[in-house]
CSV table of C-alpha atoms in Angstrom, one decimal:
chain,number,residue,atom,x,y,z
L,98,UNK,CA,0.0,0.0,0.0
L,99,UNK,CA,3.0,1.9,0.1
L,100,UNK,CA,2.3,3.3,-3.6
L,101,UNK,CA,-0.6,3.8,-5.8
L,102,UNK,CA,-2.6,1.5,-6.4
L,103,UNK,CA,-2.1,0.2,-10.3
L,104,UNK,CA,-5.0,0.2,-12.5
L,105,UNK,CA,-6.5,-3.5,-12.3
L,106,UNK,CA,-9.9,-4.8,-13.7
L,107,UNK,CA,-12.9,-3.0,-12.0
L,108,UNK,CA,-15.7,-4.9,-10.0
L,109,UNK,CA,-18.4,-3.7,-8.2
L,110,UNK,CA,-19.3,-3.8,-4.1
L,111,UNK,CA,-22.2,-4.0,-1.6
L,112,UNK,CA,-23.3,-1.2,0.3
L,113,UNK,CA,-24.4,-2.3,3.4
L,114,UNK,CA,-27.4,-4.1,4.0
L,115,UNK,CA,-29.1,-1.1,5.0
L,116,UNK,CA,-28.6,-0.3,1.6
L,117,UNK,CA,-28.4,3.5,2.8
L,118,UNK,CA,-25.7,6.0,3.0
L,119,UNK,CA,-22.7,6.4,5.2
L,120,UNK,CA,-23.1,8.5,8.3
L,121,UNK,CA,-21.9,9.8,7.3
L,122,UNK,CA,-22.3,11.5,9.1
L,123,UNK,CA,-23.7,14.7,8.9
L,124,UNK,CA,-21.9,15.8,6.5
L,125,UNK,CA,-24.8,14.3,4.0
L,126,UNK,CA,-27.9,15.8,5.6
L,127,UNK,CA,-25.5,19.1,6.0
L,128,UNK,CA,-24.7,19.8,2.6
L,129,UNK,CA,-28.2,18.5,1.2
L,130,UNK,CA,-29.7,21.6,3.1
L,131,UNK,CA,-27.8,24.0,1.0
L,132,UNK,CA,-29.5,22.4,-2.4
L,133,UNK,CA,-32.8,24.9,-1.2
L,134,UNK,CA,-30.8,28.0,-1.7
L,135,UNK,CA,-30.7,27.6,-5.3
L,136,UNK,CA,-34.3,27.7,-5.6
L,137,UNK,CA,-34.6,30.4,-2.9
L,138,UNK,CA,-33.6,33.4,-5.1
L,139,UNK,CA,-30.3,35.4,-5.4
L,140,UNK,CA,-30.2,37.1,-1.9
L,141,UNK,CA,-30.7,33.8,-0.5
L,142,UNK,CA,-27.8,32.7,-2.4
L,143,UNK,CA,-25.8,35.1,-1.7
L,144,UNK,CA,-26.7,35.5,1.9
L,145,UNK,CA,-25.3,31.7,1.9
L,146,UNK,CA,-22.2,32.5,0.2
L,147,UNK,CA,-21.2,34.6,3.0
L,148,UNK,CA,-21.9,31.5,5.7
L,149,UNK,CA,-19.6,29.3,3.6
L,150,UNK,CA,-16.0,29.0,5.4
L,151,UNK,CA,-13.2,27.9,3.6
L,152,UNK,CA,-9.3,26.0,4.4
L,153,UNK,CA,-6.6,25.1,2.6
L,154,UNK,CA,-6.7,21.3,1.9
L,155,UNK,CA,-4.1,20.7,-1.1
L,156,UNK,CA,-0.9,21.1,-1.9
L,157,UNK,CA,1.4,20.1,-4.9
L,158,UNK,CA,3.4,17.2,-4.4
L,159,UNK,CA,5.6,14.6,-7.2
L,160,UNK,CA,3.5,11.7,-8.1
L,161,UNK,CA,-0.1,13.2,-7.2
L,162,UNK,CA,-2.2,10.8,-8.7
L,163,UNK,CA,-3.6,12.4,-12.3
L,164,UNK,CA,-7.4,13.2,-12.3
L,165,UNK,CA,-9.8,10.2,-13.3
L,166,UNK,CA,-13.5,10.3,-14.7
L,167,UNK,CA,-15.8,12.2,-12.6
L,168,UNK,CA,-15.4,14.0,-9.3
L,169,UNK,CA,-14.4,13.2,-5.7
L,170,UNK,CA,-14.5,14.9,-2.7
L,171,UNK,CA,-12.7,13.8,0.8
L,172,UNK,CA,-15.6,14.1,3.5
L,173,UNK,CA,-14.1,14.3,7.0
L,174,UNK,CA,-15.2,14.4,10.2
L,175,UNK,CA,-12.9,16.0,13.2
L,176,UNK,CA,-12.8,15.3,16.2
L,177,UNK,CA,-11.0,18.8,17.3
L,178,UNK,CA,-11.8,20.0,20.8
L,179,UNK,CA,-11.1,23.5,19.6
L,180,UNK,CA,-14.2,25.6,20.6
L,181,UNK,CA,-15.3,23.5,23.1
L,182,UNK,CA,-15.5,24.8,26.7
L,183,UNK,CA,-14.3,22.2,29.8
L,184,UNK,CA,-18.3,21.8,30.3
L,185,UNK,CA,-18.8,20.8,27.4
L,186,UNK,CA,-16.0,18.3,26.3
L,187,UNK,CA,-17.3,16.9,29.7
L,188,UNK,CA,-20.7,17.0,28.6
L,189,UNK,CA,-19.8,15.2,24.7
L,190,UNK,CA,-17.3,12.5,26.4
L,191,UNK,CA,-14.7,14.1,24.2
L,192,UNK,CA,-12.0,14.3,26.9
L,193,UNK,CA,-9.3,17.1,27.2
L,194,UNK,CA,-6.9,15.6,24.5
L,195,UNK,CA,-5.1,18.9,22.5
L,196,UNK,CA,-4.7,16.8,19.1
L,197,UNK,CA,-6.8,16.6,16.2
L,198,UNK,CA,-7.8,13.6,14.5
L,199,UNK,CA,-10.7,12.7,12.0
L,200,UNK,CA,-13.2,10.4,13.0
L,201,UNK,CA,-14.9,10.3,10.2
L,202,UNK,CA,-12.7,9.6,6.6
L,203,UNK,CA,-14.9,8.8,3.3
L,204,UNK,CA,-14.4,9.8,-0.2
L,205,UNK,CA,-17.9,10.9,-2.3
L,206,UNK,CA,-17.1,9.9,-6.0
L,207,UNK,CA,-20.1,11.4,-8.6
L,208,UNK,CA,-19.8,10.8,-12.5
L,209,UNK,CA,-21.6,8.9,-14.9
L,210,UNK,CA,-22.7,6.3,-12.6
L,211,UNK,CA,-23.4,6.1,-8.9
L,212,UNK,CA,-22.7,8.3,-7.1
L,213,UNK,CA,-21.0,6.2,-4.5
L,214,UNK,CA,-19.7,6.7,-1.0
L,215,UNK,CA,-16.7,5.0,0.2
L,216,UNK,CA,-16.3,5.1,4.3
L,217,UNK,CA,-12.6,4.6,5.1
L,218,UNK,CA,-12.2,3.1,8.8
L,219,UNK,CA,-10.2,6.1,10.8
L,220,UNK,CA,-8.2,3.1,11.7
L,221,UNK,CA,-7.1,2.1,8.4
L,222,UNK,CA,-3.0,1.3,8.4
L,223,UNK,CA,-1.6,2.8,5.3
L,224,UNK,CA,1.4,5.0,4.7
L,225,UNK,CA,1.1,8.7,5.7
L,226,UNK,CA,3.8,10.6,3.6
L,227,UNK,CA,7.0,11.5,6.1
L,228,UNK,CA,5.6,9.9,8.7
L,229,UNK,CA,5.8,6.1,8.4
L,230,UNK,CA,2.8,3.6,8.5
L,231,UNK,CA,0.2,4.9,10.7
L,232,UNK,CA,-3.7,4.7,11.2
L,233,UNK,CA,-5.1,6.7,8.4
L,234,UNK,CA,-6.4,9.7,10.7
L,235,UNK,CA,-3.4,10.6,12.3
L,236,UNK,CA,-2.6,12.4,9.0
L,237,UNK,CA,-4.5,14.8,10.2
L,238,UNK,CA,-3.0,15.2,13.2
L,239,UNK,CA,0.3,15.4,12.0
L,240,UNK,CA,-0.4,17.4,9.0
L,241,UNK,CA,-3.9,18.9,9.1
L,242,UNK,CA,-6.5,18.5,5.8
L,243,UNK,CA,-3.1,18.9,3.4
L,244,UNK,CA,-1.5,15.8,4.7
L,245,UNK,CA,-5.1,13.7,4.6
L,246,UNK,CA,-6.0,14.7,1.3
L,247,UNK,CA,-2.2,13.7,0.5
L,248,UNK,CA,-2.5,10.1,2.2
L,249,UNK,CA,-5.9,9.3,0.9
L,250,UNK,CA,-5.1,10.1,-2.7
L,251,UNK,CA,-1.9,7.9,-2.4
L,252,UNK,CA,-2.9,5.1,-0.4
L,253,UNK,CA,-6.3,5.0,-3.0
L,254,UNK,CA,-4.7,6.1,-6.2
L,255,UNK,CA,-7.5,7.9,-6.5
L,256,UNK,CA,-7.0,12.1,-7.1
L,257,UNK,CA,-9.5,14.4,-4.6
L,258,UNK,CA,-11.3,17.1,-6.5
L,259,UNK,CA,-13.3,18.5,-3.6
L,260,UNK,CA,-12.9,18.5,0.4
L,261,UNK,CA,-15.0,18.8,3.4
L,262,UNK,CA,-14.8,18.8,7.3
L,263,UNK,CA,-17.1,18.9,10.3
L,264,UNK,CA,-16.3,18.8,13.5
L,265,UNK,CA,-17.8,17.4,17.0
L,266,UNK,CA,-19.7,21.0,18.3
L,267,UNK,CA,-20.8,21.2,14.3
L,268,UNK,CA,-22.4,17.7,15.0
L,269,UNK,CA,-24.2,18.6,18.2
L,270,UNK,CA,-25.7,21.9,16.8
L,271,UNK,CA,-27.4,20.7,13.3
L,272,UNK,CA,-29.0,17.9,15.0
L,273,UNK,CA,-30.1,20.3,18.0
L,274,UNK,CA,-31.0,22.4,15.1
L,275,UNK,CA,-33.4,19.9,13.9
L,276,UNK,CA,-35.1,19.3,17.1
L,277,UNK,CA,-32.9,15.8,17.4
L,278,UNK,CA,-33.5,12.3,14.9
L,279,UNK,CA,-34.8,9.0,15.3
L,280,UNK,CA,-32.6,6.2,15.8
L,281,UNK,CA,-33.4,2.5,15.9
L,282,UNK,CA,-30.4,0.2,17.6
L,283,UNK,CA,-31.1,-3.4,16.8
L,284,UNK,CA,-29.7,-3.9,20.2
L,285,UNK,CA,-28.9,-2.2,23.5
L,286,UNK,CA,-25.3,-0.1,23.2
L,287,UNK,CA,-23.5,1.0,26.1
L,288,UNK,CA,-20.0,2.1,25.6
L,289,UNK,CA,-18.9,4.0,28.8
L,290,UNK,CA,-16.2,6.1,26.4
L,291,UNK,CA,-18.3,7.7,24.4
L,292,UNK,CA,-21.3,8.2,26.7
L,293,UNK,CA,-23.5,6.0,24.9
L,294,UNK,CA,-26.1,4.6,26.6
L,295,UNK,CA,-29.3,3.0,24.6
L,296,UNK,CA,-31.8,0.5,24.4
L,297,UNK,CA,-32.8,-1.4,22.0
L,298,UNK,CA,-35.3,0.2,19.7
L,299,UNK,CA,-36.7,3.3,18.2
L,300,UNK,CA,-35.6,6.2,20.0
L,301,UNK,CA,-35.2,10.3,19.6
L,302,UNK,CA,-32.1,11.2,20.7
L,303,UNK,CA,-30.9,15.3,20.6
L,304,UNK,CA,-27.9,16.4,19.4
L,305,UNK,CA,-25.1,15.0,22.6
L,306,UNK,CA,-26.7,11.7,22.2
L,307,UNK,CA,-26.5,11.2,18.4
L,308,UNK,CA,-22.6,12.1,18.5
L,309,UNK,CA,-22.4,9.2,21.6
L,310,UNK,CA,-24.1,6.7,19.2
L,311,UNK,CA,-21.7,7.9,16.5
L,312,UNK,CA,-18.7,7.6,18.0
L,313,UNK,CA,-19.4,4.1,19.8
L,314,UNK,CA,-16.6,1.6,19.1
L,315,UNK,CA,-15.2,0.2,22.4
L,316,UNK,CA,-18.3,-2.1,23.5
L,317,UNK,CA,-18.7,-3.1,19.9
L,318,UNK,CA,-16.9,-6.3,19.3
L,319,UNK,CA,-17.1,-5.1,15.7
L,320,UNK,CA,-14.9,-2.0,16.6
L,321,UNK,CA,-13.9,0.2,13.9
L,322,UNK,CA,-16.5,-1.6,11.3
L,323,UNK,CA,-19.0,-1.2,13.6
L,324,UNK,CA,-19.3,2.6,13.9
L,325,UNK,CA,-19.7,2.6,10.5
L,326,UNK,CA,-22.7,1.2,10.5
L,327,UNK,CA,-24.0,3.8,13.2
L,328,UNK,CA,-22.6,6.7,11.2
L,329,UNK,CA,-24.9,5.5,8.3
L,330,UNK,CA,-27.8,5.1,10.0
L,331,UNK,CA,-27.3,8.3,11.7
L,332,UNK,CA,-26.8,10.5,8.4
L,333,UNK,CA,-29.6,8.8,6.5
L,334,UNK,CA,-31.3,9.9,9.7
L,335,UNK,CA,-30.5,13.8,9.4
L,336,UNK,CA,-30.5,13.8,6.2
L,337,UNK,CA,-34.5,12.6,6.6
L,338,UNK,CA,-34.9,15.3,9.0
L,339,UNK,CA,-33.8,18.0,7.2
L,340,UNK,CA,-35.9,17.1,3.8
L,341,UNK,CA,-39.2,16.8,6.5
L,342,UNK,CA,-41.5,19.6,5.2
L,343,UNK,CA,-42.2,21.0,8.5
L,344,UNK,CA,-38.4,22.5,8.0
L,345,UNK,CA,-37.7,22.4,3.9
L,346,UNK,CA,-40.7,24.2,3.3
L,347,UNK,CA,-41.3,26.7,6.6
L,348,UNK,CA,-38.6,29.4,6.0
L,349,UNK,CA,-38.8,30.2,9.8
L,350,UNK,CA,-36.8,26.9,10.2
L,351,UNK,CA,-35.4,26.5,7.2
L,352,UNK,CA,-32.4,29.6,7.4
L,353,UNK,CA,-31.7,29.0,11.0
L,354,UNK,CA,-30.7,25.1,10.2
L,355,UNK,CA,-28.8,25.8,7.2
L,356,UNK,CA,-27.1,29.0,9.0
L,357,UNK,CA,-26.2,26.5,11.7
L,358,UNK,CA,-25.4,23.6,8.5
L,359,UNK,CA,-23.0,25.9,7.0
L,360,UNK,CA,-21.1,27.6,9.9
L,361,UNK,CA,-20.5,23.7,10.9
L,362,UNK,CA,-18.7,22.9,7.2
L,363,UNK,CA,-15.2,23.7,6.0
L,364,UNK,CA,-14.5,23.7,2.1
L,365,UNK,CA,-11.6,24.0,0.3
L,366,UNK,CA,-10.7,26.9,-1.2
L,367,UNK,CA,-12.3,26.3,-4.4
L,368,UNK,CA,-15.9,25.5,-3.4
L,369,UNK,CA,-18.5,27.6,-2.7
L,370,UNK,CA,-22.5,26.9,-3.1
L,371,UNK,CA,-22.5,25.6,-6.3
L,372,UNK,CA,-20.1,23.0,-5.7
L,373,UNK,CA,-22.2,22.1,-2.2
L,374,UNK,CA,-25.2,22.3,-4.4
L,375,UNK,CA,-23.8,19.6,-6.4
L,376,UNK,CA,-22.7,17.8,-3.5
L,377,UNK,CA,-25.6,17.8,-2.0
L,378,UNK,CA,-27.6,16.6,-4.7
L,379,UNK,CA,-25.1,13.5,-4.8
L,380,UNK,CA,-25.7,12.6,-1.2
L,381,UNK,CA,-29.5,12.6,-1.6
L,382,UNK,CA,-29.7,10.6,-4.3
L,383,UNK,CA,-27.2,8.5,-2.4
L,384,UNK,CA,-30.3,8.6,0.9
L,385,UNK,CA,-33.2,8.3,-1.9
L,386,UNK,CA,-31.3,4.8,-2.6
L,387,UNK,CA,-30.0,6.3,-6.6
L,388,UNK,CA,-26.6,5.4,-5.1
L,389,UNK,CA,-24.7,2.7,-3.4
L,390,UNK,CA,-22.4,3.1,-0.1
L,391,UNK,CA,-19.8,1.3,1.0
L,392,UNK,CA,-16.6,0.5,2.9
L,393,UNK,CA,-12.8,-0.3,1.9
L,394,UNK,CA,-12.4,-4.0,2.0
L,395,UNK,CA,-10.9,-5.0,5.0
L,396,UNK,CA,-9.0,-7.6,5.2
L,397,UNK,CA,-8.2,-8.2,9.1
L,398,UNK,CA,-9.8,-6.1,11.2
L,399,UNK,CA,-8.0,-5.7,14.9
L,400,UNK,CA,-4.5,-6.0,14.4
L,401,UNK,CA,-1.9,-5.4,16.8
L,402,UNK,CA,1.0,-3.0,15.8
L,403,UNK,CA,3.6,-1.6,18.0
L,404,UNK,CA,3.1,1.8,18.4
L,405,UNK,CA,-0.1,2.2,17.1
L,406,UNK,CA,-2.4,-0.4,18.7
L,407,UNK,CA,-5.1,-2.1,16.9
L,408,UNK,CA,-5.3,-1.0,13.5
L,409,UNK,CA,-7.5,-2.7,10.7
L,410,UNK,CA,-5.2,-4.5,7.4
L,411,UNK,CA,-7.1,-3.7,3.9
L,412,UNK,CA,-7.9,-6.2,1.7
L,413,UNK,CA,-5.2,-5.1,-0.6
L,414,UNK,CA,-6.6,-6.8,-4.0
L,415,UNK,CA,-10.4,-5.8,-3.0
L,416,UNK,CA,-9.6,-2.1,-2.9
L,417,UNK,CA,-7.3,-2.2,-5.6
L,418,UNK,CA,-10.5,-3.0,-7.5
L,419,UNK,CA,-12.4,-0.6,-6.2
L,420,UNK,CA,-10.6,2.4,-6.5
L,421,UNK,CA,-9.8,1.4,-10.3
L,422,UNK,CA,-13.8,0.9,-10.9
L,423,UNK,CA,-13.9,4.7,-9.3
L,424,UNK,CA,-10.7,5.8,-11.0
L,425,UNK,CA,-12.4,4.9,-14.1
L,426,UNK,CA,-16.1,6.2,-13.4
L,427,UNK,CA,-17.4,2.7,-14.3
L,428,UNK,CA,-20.7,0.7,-12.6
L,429,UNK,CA,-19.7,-0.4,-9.3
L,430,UNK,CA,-21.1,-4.0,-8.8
L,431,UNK,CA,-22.3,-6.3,-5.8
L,432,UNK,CA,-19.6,-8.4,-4.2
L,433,UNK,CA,-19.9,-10.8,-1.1
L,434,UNK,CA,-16.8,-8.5,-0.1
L,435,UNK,CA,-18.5,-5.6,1.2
């Protein structure tokens, strides 16, 4: 994993059996908001281009994967303290740790067909340029969205068009914005980390609890893999709430949630609403079940590594596959290996 991956035959993968989209997160349900401000007249749209914040995410560097068919953006979701007060990191479970690191790492790839949404684990173990082998969201750590975009375009082969970050508070206040989502564990969660603490079942949970069942891993004897499949549920949640009519259609709720949507997001420096417009068309369709969603084949998940702890192996032929199929824009098909 150590260079590109080469161009091999493409093949298609499963998105979950959910069949529904990546948590992603919020980032989904974020960015579908802003598709309404197109249709809501030029002071509306430029009253959002003002919310939109911006960061430097790329830098030139020799042997930068050339750009395939298609776009993709790098979604990412931090897990920076910065902003929060000690009450409050008290409050999330987020603890008093001065790094940054990305819980959330998937890359959003839109062209002729899908679109599709690849969920990188954060504990994927793949080279991070100057830095050795290391899980996949300590690039940010060490480098910040430059050195993340840089790692995920190496160890994929795959060249990032686009990028996008929320972080923890960002969470909290869309889905408080919302008046909270409906989540349905299978099973009770309790993970004493995080500050989960569910039953089994249909539930609403506000905006502290959703970012609990989100960041849920240590109970799970699915780890990593397993908070994937709570991120999904969660954003296909969000993303419901925010296309309810009581708030796409009632502008008395509608600007205060996407005011709270954008001031959550950072873009690179080359995207502004139309490009989140675009975005967020992608994700829904992606919700509306136009898409597929999916995960990097893993090949062992929990590995031990000096230094680093348990980090998850890829399945080196599987996403070798799957980044050509996306490299090349082409169908992505079901496999037993996702």
């Amino acid at each position: 994993m150590g260079q590109p991956i080469p161009p091999p035959s493409s093949t298609l993968y499963r998105a979950g059996r959910r069949g529904r989209p990546w948590w992603r997160w919020t980032l989904v349900a974020l960015l579908v908001l802003v598709v309404p401000v197109a249709a809501g007249g030029a002071a509306l749209y430029v009253w959002a281009g003002r919310q939109v914040r911006q960061v430097a995410a790329f830098g030139a560097y020799e042997g930068r994967p050339v750009a395939g068919q298609g776009t993709n953006w790098l979604l990412v979701g931090s897990d920076s303290r910065a902003g929060l007060t000690p009450a409050q990191r008290k409050d999330l479970h987020v603890g008093n740790d001065g790094g940054r690191n990305t819980d959330t790492v998937m890359v959003l790839h839109s062209g002729g067909h899908g679109p599709y949404l690849v969920s990188i684990p954060r504990d994927s173990y793949v080279p991070v340029p100057g830095h050795g082998r290391a899980k996949i969201n300590e690039a940010y750590a060490d480098g910040g969205p430059k050195l993340l975009t840089r790692t995920v375009e190496q160890a994929t082969g795959l060249r990032i068009d686009r990028y996008a970050e929320v972080d923890f508070l960002g969470l909290v206040r869309v889905v408080d914005a919302l008046g909270g989502v409906r989540m349905c564990p299978d099973k009770p969660i309790e993970d004493a980390r995080s500050g989960a603490d569910f039953r089994a079942g249909c539930q609403e949970m506000d905006g502290r609890q959703a970012l609990a069942y989100a960041r849920a891993r240590y109970s799970d004897p699915e780890g990593d893999i397993g908070r994937v499949k709570r991120q999904r549920q969660l954003i296909s949640a969000v993303a419901d709430g925010m296309l309810r009519p009581g708030v796409y259609l009632n502008p008395f709720r509608w600007r205060p949630v996407v005011g709270t949507a954008l001031s959550a997001v950072r873009v690179d420096e080359g995207a502004g609403v139309a490009e989140l417009v675009g975005m967020g068309r992608s994700m829904r369709k992606i919700t509306d079940g136009g898409g597929r969603a999916v995960t990097v084949p893993v090949a062992r998940p929990g590995v031990a590594v000096a230094g680093a702890g348990e980090v998850l192996v890829w399945d080196e032929q599987g996403a070798r596959r799957l980044f050509q199929a996306l490299r090349d824009d082409d169908p992505i098909p079901t496999s037993d290996n996702n």
